[in-house]
Every structure is written in C-alpha cells, then in structure tokens.
Short mmCIF file of C-alpha atoms in Angstrom, two decimals:
data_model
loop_
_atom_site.label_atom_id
_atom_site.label_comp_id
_atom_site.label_asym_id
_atom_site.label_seq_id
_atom_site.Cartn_x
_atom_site.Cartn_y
_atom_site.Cartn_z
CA UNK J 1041 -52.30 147.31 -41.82
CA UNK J 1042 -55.18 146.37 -39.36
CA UNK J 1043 -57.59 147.23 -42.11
CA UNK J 1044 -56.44 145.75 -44.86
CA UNK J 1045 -56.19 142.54 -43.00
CA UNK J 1046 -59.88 143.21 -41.83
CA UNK J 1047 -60.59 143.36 -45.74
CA UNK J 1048 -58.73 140.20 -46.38
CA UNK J 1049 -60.21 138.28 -44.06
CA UNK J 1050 -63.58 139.24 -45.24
CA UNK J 1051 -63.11 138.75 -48.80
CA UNK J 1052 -61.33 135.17 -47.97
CA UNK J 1053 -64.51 134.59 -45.91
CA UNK J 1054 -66.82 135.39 -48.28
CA UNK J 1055 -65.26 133.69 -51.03
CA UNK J 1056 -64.68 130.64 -49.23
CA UNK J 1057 -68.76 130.30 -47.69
CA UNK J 1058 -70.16 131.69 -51.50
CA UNK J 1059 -68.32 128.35 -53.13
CA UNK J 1060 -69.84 125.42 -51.40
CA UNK J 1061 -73.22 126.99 -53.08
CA UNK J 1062 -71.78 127.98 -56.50
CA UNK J 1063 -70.62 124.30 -56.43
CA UNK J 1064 -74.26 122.86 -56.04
CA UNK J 1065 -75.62 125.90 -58.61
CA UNK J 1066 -72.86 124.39 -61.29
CA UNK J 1067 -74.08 121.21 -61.13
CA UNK J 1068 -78.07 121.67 -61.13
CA UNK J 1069 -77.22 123.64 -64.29
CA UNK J 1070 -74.65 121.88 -65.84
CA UNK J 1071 -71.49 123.51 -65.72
CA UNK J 1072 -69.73 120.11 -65.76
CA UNK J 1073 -67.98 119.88 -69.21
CA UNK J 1074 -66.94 116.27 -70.01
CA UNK J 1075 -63.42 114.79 -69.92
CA UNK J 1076 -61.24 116.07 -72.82
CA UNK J 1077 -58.10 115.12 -74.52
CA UNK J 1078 -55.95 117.60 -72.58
CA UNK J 1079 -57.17 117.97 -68.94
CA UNK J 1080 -55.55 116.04 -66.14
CA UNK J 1081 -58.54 115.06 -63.78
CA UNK J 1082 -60.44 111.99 -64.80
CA UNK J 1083 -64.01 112.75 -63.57
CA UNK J 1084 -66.01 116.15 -64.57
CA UNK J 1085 -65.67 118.64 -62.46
CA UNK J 1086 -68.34 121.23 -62.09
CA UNK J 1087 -66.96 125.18 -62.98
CA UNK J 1088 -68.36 128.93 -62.18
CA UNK J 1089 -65.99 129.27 -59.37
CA UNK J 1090 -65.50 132.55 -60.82
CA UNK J 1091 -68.78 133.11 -59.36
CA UNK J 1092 -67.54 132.99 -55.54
CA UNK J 1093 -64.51 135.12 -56.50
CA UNK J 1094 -66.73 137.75 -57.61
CA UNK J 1095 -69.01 137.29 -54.33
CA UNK J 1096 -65.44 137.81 -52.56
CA UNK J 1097 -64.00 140.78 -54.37
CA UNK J 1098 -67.38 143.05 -54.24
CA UNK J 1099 -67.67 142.08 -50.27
CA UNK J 1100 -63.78 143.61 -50.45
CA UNK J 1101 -64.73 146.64 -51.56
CA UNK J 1102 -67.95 147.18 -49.89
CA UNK J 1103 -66.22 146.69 -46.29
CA UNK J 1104 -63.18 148.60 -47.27
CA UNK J 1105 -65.55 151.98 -48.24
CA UNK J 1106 -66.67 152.24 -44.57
CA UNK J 1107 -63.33 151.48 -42.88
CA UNK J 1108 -62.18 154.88 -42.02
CA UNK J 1109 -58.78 154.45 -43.21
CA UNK J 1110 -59.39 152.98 -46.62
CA UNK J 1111 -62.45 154.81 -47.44
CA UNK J 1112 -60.50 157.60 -48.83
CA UNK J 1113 -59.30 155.36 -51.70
CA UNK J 1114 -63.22 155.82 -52.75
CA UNK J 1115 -63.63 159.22 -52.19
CA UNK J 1116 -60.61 160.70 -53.72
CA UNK J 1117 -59.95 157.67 -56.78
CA UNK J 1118 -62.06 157.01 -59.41
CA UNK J 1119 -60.29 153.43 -59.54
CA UNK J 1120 -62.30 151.36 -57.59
CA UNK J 1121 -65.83 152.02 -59.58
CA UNK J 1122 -63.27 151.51 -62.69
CA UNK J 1123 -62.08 148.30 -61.35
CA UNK J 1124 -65.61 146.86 -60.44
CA UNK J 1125 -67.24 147.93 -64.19
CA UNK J 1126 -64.25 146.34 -65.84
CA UNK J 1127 -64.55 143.24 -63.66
CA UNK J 1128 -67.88 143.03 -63.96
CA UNK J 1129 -67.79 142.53 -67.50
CA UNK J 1130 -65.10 139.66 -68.13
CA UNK J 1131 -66.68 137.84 -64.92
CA UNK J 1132 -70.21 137.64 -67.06
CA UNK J 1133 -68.61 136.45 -70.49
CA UNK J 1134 -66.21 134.05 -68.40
CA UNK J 1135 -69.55 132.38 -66.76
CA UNK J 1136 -71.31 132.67 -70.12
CA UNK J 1137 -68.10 130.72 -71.24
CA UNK J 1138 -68.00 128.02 -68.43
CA UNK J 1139 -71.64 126.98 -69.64
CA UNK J 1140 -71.70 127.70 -73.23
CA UNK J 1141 -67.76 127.66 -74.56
CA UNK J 1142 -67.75 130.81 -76.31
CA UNK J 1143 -65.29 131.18 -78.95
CA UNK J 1144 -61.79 132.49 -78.80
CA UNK J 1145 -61.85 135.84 -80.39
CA UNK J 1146 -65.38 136.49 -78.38
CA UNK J 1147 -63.39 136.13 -75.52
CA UNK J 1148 -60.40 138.36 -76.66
CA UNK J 1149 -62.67 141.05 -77.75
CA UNK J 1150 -64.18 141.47 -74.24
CA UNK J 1151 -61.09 141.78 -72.58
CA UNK J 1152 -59.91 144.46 -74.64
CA UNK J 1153 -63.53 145.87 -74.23
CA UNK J 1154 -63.16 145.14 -70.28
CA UNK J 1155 -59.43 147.06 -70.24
CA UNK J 1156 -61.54 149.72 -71.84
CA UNK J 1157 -63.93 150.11 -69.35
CA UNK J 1158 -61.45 150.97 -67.10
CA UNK J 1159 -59.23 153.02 -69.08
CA UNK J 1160 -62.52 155.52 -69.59
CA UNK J 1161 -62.85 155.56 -65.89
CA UNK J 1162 -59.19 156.82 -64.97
CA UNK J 1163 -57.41 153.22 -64.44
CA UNK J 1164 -54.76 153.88 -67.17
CA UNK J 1165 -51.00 153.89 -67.25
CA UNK J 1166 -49.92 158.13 -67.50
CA UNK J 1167 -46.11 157.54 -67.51
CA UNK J 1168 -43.62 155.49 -67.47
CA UNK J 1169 -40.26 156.06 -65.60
CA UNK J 1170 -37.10 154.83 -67.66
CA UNK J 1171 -33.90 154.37 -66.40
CA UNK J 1172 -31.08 156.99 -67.22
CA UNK J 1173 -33.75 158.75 -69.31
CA UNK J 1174 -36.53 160.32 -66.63
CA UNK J 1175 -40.38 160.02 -66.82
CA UNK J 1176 -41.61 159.90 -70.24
CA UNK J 1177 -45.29 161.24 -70.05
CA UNK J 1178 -47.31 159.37 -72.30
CA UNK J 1179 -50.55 160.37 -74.66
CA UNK J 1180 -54.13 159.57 -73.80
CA UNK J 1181 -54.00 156.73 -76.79
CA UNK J 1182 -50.62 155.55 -76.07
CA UNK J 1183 -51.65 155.11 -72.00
CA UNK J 1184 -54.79 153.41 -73.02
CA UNK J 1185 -53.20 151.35 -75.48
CA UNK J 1186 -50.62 150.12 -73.47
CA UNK J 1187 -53.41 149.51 -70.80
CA UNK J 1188 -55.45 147.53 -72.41
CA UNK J 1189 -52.06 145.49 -73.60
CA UNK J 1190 -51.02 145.03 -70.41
CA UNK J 1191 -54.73 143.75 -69.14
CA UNK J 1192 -55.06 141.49 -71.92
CA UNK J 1193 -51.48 139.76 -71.48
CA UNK J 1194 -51.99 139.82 -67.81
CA UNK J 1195 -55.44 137.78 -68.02
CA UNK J 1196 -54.33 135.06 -70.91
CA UNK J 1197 -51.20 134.49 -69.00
CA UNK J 1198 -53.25 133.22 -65.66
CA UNK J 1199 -55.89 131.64 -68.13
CA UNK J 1200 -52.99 129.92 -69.77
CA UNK J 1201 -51.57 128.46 -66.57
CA UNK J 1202 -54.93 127.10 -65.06
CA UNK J 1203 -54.43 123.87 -65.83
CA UNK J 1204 -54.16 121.76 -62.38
CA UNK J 1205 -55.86 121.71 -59.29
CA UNK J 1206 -55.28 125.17 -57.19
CA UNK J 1207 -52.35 126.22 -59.40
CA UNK J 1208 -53.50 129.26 -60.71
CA UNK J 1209 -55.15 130.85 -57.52
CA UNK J 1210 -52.22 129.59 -55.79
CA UNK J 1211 -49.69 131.34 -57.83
CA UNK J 1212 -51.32 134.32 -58.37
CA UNK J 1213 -51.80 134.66 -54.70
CA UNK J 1214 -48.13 134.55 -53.98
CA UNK J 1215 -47.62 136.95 -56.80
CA UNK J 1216 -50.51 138.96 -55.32
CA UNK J 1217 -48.47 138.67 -51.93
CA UNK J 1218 -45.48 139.92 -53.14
CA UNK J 1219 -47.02 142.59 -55.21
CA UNK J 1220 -49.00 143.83 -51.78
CA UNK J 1221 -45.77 144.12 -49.25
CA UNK J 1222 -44.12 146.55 -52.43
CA UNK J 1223 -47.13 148.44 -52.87
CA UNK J 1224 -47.92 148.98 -48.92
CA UNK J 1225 -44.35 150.04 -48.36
CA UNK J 1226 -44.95 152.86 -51.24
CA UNK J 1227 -48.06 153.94 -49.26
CA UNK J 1228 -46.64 153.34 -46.06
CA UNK J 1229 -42.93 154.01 -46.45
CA UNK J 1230 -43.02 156.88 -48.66
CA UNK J 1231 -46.27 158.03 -47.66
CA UNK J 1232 -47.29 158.08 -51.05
CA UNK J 1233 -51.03 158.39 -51.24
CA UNK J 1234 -51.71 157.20 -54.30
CA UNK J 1235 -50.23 153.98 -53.90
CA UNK J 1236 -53.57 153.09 -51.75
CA UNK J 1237 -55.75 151.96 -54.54
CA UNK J 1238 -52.76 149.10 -55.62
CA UNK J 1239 -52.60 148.08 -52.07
CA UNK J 1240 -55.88 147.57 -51.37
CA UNK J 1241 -56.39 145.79 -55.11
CA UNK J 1242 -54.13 143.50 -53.93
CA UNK J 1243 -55.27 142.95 -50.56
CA UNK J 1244 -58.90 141.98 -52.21
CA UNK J 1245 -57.12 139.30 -54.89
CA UNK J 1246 -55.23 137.63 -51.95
CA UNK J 1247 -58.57 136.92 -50.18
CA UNK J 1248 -59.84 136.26 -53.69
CA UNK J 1249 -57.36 133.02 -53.48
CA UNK J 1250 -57.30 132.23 -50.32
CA UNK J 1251 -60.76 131.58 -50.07
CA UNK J 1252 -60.96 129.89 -53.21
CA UNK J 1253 -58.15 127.43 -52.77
CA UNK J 1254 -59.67 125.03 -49.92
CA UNK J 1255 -61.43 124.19 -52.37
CA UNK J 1256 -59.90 123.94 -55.75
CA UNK J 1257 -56.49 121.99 -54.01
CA UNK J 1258 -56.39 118.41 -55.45
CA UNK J 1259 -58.16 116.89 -56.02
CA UNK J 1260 -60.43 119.63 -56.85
CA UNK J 1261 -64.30 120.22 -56.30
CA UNK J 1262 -64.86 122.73 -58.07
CA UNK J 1263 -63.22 124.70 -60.81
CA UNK J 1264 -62.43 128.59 -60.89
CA UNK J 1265 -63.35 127.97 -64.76
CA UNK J 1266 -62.80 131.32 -67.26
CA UNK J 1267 -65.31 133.48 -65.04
CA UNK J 1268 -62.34 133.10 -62.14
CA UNK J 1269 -59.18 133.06 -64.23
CA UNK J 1270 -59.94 135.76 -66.20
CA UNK J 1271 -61.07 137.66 -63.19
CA UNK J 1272 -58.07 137.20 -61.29
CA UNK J 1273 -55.88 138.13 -63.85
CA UNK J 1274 -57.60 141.36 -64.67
CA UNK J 1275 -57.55 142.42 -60.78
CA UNK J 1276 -53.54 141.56 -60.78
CA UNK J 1277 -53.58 143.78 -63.77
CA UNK J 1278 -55.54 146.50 -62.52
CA UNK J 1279 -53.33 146.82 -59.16
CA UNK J 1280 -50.34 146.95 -61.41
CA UNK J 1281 -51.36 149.72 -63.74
CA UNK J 1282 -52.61 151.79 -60.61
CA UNK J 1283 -49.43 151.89 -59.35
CA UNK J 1284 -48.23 152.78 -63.20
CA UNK J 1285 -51.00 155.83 -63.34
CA UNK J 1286 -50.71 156.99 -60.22
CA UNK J 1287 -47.33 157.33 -58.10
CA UNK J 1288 -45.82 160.01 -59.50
CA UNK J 1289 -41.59 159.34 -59.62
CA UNK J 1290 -41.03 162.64 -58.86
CA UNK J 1291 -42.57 162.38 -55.26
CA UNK J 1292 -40.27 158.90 -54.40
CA UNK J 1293 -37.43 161.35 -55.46
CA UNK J 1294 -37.48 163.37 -52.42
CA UNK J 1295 -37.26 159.92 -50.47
CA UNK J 1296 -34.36 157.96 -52.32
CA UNK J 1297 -32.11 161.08 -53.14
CA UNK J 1298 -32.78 162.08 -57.24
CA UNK J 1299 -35.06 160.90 -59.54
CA UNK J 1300 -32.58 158.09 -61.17
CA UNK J 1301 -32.59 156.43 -57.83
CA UNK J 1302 -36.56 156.67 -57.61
CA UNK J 1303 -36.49 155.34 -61.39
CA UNK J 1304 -34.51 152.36 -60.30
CA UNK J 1305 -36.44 151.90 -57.00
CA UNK J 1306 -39.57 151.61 -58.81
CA UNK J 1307 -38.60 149.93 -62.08
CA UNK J 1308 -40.33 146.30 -60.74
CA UNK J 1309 -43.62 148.12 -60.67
CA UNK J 1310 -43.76 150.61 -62.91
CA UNK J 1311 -42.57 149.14 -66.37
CA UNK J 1312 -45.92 147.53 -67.52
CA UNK J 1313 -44.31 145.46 -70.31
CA UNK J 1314 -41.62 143.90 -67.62
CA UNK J 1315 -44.07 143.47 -64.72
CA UNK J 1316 -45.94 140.80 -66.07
CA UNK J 1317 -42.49 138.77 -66.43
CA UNK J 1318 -41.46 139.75 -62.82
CA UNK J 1319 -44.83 139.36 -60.93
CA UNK J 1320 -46.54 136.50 -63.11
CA UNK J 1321 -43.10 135.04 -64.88
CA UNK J 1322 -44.11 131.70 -64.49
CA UNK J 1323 -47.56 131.81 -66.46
CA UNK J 1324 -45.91 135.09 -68.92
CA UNK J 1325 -43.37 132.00 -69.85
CA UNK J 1326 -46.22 129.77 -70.25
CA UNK J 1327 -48.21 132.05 -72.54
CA UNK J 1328 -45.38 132.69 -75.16
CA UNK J 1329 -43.85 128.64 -75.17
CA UNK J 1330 -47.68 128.13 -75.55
CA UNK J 1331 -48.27 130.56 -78.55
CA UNK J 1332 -44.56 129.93 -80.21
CA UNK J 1333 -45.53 125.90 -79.63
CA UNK J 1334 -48.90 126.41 -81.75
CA UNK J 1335 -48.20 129.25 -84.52
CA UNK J 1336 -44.77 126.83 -85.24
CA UNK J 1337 -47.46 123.93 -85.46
CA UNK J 1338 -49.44 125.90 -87.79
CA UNK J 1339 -52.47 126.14 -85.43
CA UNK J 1340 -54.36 128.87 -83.69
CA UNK J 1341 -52.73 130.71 -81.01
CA UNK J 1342 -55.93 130.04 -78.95
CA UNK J 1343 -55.86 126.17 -79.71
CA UNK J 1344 -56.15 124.16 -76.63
CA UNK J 1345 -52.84 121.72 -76.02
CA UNK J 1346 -50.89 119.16 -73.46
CA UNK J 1347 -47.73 121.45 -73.95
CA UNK J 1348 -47.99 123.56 -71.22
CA UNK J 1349 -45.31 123.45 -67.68
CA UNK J 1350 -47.70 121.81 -65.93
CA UNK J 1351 -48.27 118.84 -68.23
CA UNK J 1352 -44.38 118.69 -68.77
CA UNK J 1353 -43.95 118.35 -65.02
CA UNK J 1354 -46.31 115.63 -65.28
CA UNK J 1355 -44.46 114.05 -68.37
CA UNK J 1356 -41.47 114.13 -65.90
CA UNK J 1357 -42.88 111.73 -63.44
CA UNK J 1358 -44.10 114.48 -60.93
CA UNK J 1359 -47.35 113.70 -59.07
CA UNK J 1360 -49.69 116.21 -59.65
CA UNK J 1361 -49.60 117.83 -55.77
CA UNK J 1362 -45.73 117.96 -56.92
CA UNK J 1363 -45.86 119.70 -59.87
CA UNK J 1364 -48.24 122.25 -58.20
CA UNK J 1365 -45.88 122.96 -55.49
CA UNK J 1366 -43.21 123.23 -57.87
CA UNK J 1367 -45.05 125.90 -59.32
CA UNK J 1368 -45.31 128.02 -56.20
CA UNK J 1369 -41.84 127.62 -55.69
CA UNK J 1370 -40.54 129.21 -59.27
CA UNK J 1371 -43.51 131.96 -58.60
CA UNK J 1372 -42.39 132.77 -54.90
CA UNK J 1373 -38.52 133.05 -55.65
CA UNK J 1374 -39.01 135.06 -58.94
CA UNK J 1375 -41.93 137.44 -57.13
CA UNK J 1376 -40.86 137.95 -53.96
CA UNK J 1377 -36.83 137.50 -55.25
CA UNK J 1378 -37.52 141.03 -57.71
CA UNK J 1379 -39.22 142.76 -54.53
CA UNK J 1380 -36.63 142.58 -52.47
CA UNK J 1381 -33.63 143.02 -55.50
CA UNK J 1382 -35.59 146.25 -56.33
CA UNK J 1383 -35.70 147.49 -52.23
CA UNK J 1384 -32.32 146.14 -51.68
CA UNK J 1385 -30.56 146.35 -54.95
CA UNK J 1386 -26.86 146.72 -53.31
CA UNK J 1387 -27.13 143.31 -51.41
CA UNK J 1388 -24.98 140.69 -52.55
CA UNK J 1389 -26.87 138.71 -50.14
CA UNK J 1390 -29.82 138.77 -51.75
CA UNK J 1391 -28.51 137.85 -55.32
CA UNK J 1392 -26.67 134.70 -53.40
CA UNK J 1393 -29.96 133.68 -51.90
CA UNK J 1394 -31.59 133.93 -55.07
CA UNK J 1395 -28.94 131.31 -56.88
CA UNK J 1396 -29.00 129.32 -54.17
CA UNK J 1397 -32.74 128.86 -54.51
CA UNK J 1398 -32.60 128.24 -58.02
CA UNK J 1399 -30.14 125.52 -57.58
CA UNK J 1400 -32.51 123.61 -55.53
CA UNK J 1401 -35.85 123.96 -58.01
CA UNK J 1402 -33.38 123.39 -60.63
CA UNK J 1403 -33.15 120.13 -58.12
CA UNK J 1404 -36.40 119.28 -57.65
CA UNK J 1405 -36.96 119.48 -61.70
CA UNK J 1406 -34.65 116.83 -61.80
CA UNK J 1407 -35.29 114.57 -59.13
CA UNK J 1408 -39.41 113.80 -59.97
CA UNK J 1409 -39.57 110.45 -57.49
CA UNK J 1410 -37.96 111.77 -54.41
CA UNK J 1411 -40.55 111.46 -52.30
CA UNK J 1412 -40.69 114.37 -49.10
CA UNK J 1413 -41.76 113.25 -45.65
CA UNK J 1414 -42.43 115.65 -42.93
CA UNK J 1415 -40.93 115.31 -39.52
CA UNK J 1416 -42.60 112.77 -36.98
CA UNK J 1417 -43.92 116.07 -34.67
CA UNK J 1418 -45.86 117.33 -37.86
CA UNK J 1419 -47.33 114.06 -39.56
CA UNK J 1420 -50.92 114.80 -38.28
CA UNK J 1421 -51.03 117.73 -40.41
CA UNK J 1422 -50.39 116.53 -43.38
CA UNK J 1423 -51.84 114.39 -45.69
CA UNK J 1424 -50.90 110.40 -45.22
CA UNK J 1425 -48.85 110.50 -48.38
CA UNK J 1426 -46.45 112.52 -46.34
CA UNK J 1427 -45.62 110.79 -43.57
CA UNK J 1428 -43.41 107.66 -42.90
CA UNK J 1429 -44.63 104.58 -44.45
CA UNK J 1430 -45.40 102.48 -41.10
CA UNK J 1431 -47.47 105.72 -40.12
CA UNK J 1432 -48.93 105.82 -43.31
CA UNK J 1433 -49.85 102.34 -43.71
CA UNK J 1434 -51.31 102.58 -39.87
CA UNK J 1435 -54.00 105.51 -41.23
CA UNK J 1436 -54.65 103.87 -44.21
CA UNK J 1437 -55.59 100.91 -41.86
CA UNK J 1438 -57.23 103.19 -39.34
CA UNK J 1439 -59.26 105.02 -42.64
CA UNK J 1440 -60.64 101.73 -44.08
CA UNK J 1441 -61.30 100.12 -40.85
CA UNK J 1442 -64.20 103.33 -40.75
CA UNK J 1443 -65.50 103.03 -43.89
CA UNK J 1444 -66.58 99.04 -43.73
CA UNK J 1445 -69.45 98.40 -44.20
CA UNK J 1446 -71.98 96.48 -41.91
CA UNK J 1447 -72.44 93.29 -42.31
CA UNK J 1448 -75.52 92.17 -44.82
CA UNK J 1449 -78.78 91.39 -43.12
CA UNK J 1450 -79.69 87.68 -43.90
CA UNK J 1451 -82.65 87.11 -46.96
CA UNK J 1452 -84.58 84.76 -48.00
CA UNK J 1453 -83.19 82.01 -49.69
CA UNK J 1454 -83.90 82.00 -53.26
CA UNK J 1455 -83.37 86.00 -54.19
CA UNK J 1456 -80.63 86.36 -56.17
CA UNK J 1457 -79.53 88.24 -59.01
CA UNK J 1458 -77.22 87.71 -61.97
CA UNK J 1459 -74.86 84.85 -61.96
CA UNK J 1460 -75.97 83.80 -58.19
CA UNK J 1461 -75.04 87.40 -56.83
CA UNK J 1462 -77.45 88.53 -54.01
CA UNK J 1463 -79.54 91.02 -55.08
CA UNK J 1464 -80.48 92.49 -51.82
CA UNK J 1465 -77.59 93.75 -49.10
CA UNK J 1466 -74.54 96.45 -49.50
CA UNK J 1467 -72.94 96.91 -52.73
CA UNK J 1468 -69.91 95.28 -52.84
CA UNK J 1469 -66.61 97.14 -52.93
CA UNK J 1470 -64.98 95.40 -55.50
CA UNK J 1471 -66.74 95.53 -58.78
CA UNK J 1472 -66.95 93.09 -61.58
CA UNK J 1473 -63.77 93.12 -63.54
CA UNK J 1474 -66.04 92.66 -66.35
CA UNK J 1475 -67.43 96.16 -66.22
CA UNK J 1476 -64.45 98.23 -65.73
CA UNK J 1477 -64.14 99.49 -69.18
CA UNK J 1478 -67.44 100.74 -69.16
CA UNK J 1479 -68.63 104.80 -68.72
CA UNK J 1480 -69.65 106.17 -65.80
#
C-alpha cells in the first residue's frame, strides 16, 4: 500500500505543479474558446488541462517502474506500454481538439483507433464470467470488439458529463476510488497477481484528479478540455478491462469456495457492459438521456445541448457548487454502494444503508434552496458562503476592507476627462451604468 500511495502522491504532485504552466501555455496560444449557448461559466476559460493530466499519469508510471514492489507490473505485463500508446493517442487529438474543434466522427474514430492500440498490445477483455453459466472464453475479435466498446462508452460517458467546474475529475475520482479498494483487495486479498496492473491504473487516475481539481473547482481556471476528459475516461477504462483480461475466475475459486461464488464475487468488475453503469452510473445515465434526448429531436447524437443532469440541477434552483456536490454524492453511493454489495452481498445492512442514502439525495433533489452551514468550530475552512450569516457578513467586511483602494493623489485642477470625471487616479469600482451592456 506504501507504494501505491508513493505513486499517488507523485502523480497528484505532478499534475497539480504541470497546471499553473499549461494554464499560461493555453492562453499565449489561445485555447480560450468564447462563451457559447450551452456552457455555464460567463467568462472564457482557457483549456489543455489534459495537458497536466498527461504530465501526471507518465510521472505515475515512471516512479512506479523503479519501486521494487510495483515494478513487476512492467516486467511481467505488457499493459502498461499498452496503456501509455493508447493514451498517448486520444491525449494528442483531444489537445488538437481544445484548439482547433475537430469534428465529431474525427473524434470517434480515434478512440476506436486508441482502444485499438491497446487491444494489439495485450489490454483486451479474454473472458467473461457469467453467473450460473461459468467463464465463457471469448475469440480474439469478440475480446477486441467488446474492448474497444467498452473504451469508447467509457470515454463519451466522462466527456458527456464535463460540463461544470471540477465535476468530471471529481466524479471519476471517487469512481476511481472505489474501483482501487476492489481491485487492491483482489491483489492483496486473494493474492491474485494479475490484479496489479488495475490497481496501479487506478492509483495513477486518482492522482490524475486530485491534482487537477484545485484547480478546476468553481469557479474554474482552467479547463481539463477533451485532451483531459477523454484521457481520464480511457484510463478508467483501461483499469477495468485489465481486471476483465487478466484475473482468471478460476483462481478466486479456490478463495470463495466454487466457481459460482467467485462468479458472483467478481460480477461488479468483470462484466464490461455492466461496469460502466456501476462504476461511472452517473455520466453512463447521462450519455444515453443525452443521445435518446437528441436522436428523438432528430439531431446528431454528437450535437452539443443544455439537457444534460447538470444543467437540470441548475434548472432546479441549485447553485452550481450544489449541483456539483450533488453529483459526488449519486457517484459515491452507487460506486462505493456496488463494492461493498459485491464483498458483502449477504448484509442486509448494507442494502438498508444504501436506501437510506438514497432517501436523502432523493432529498436534496428536492429541496434546491436549503442552504448548509457548517458548525461554528469548522467555519474557517470553508468558504464564507458556508458559514453563519453574522460570520459571513463579518469576512465579507474583513475581505473588502483589504481590497480598498488608496486614496487618489491630488492633480492639477483642470484635467479631467469625459463628463467632468478625473482622468488621472484609481479606477473607480463602480462602473458607468451606461456601459454595462457592452463586451468585454
């Protein structure tokens, strides 16, 4: 475990120092798309934060091939070179995207062409446990074709759902968290080898986020932009399908007492066309309201809308910071709710908890102005619109009593500009009403 935190923290290091730079490099060449119909912020905001995830995830796997522990994963798996050529790939066309909006189908075609990759170099689904049935070995074409399925659903389904500040890396990091304690148990608990390659995979993404988010939360300054959703998504992808390839059933079946109960152990993980709904359910919803919405509308699948969660949250009367959190709620209680259902399947506990839980988003759907304060101890370390309104008020106070300005130097008489207005001395805060309707 040491390890893999030691790559975490690494990759969430990286990440995190590489975006303050990629921010600056976005702007000098113009990654900074103007303001359209659909997006929530209201001043551009530059993209390529793709750029730093990529920085993060190579610095992942170039500290965890000379850790003694991990370096095995490279030595005896093909799936780490298969991972980096694959994301290699969709990172370029998503930057060549963030500056030069490529078209749809380009962008389809390389992420089939990116699954590919990576099905050539061993990173492909071999079987597929069923339940009641047994493992069901599947042929080279039918792996690869399910791979490359599962990829490209995987990365339009985190594309789909980046749509407010920090919501994608934020839910794909709890997903990724979630995804990481399952895998690491298979490694650790059943001292399955070839669950190592998942683990660390998912190990790398959660630093991917981490390190990301500082600086994405709202209101953002940056934006992962296509080069970091698709990314991320093909990385969750990848961890998933290693564990698919990989762990063979048969091995779990000398731990859990017959290969039914290893079947039903493992059925989060190793059903490609379910994980996607149990991992990443909230964005996998997202994705097929989103392409239902626009093929019923008579438009193109890929056709850009307001009708996703996030903007019906909005719709609602949620703030935006709401409607994020809201987000990582429904992600956390369906991810981490199916890990511990499939480790602990004969709790009743656990399916209480889990309806219990739902109750109380079902809740906070419905009740968009209640407004949460934290407790008096812990208002310092949160933002203002937190606390208790006399607290509140008093930092507001506190926070424009710093940024006045100092007083105007005095000028000679005579120098003035338009309409009597001095023309020399600080700009004053409050603008002419006159001009607020016109562009920045």
């Amino acid at each position: 475990m040491r390890e893999y935190l030691l790559t975490l923290c690494v990759t969430v290091a990286v990440t995190y120092l590489l975006t303050g730079p990629v921010r600056k490099f976005a702007i000098a060449v113009g990654a900074m798309p103007e303001i359209r119909a659909r997006d929530v912020h209201r001043e551009p905001t530059p993209r390529l934060g793709g750029i730093a995830m990529f920085g993060g995830l190579c610095a992942g796997l170039l500290v965890a091939d000379h850790l003694q522990n991990l370096n095995g994963v490279f030595e005896k798996s093909n799936e780490p070179r298969a991972l980096l050529s694959g994301a290699a790939l969709i990172w370029l066309i998503g930057v060549l995207d963030d500056k030069f909006e490529l078209d749809a189908l380009i962008k389809l075609g390389a992420q089939m062409i990116s699954a590919g990759v990576m099905c050539m170099q061993g990173l492909t689904i071999l079987w597929i446990p069923i339940p009641g049935i047994g493992t069901v070995s599947l042929t080279p074409w039918q792996g690869n074709l399910l791979t490359v399925a599962l990829v490209v659903i995987t990365i339009n389904a985190v594309n789909f759902v980046d749509g407010l500040d920090g919501l994608a890396a934020g839910m794909v990091c709890i997903a990724t968290c979630a995804f990481f304690l399952y895998a690491y148990r298979i490694w650790f608990g059943y001292g399955i080898e070839a669950a190592a390659p998942a683990t660390l995979f998912a190990a790398i993404l959660m630093g991917m986020c981490l390190g990301f988010l500082p600086h994405n939360m709202h209101p953002a300054r940056i934006f992962m932009g296509d080069s970091g959703s698709m990314l991320i998504g093909l990385v969750l992808a990848a961890a998933a399908i290693s564990v698919t390839g990989q762990v063979d059933p048969d091995a779990m079946a000398l731990f859990v007492g017959g290969e039914r109960n290893a079947t039903h152990a493992m059925l989060p993980v190793f059903i490609p066309l379910i994980l996607p709904l149990t991992i990443i359910a909230i964005p996998m919803t997202d994705l097929v309201l989103a392409i239902v919405r626009r093929t019923w509308k008579g438009q193109s699948p890929f056709a850009a809308d307001r009708g996703h969660l996030h903007h019906r949250l909005l719709e609602l009367g949620h703030s935006h910071s709401r409607a994020v959190l809201i987000m990582y709620f429904w992600s956390g209680l369906i991810a981490f709710g199916t890990v511990a259902y499939s480790v602990h399947s004969a709790s009743m506990w656990i399916v209480l908890a889990i309806a219990g839980l739902s109750a109380v988003g079902l809740l906070l759907l419905l009740l968009p102005r209640f407004s949460p304060r934290a407790p008096r101890w812990a208002e310092r370390l949160v933002p203002p619109r937190y606390r208790h309104a006399e607290r509140a008020a008093e930092a507001a106070l506190q926070d424009d009593s710093a940024a006045e300005p100092e007083p105007a130097r005095p000028i000679a008489a005579g120098v003035s500009g338009v309409n009597g207005a001095t023309a020399i001395g600080p700009r004053s805060r409050f603008p002419d009403r006159r001009k607020a309707g016109s562009s920045r």
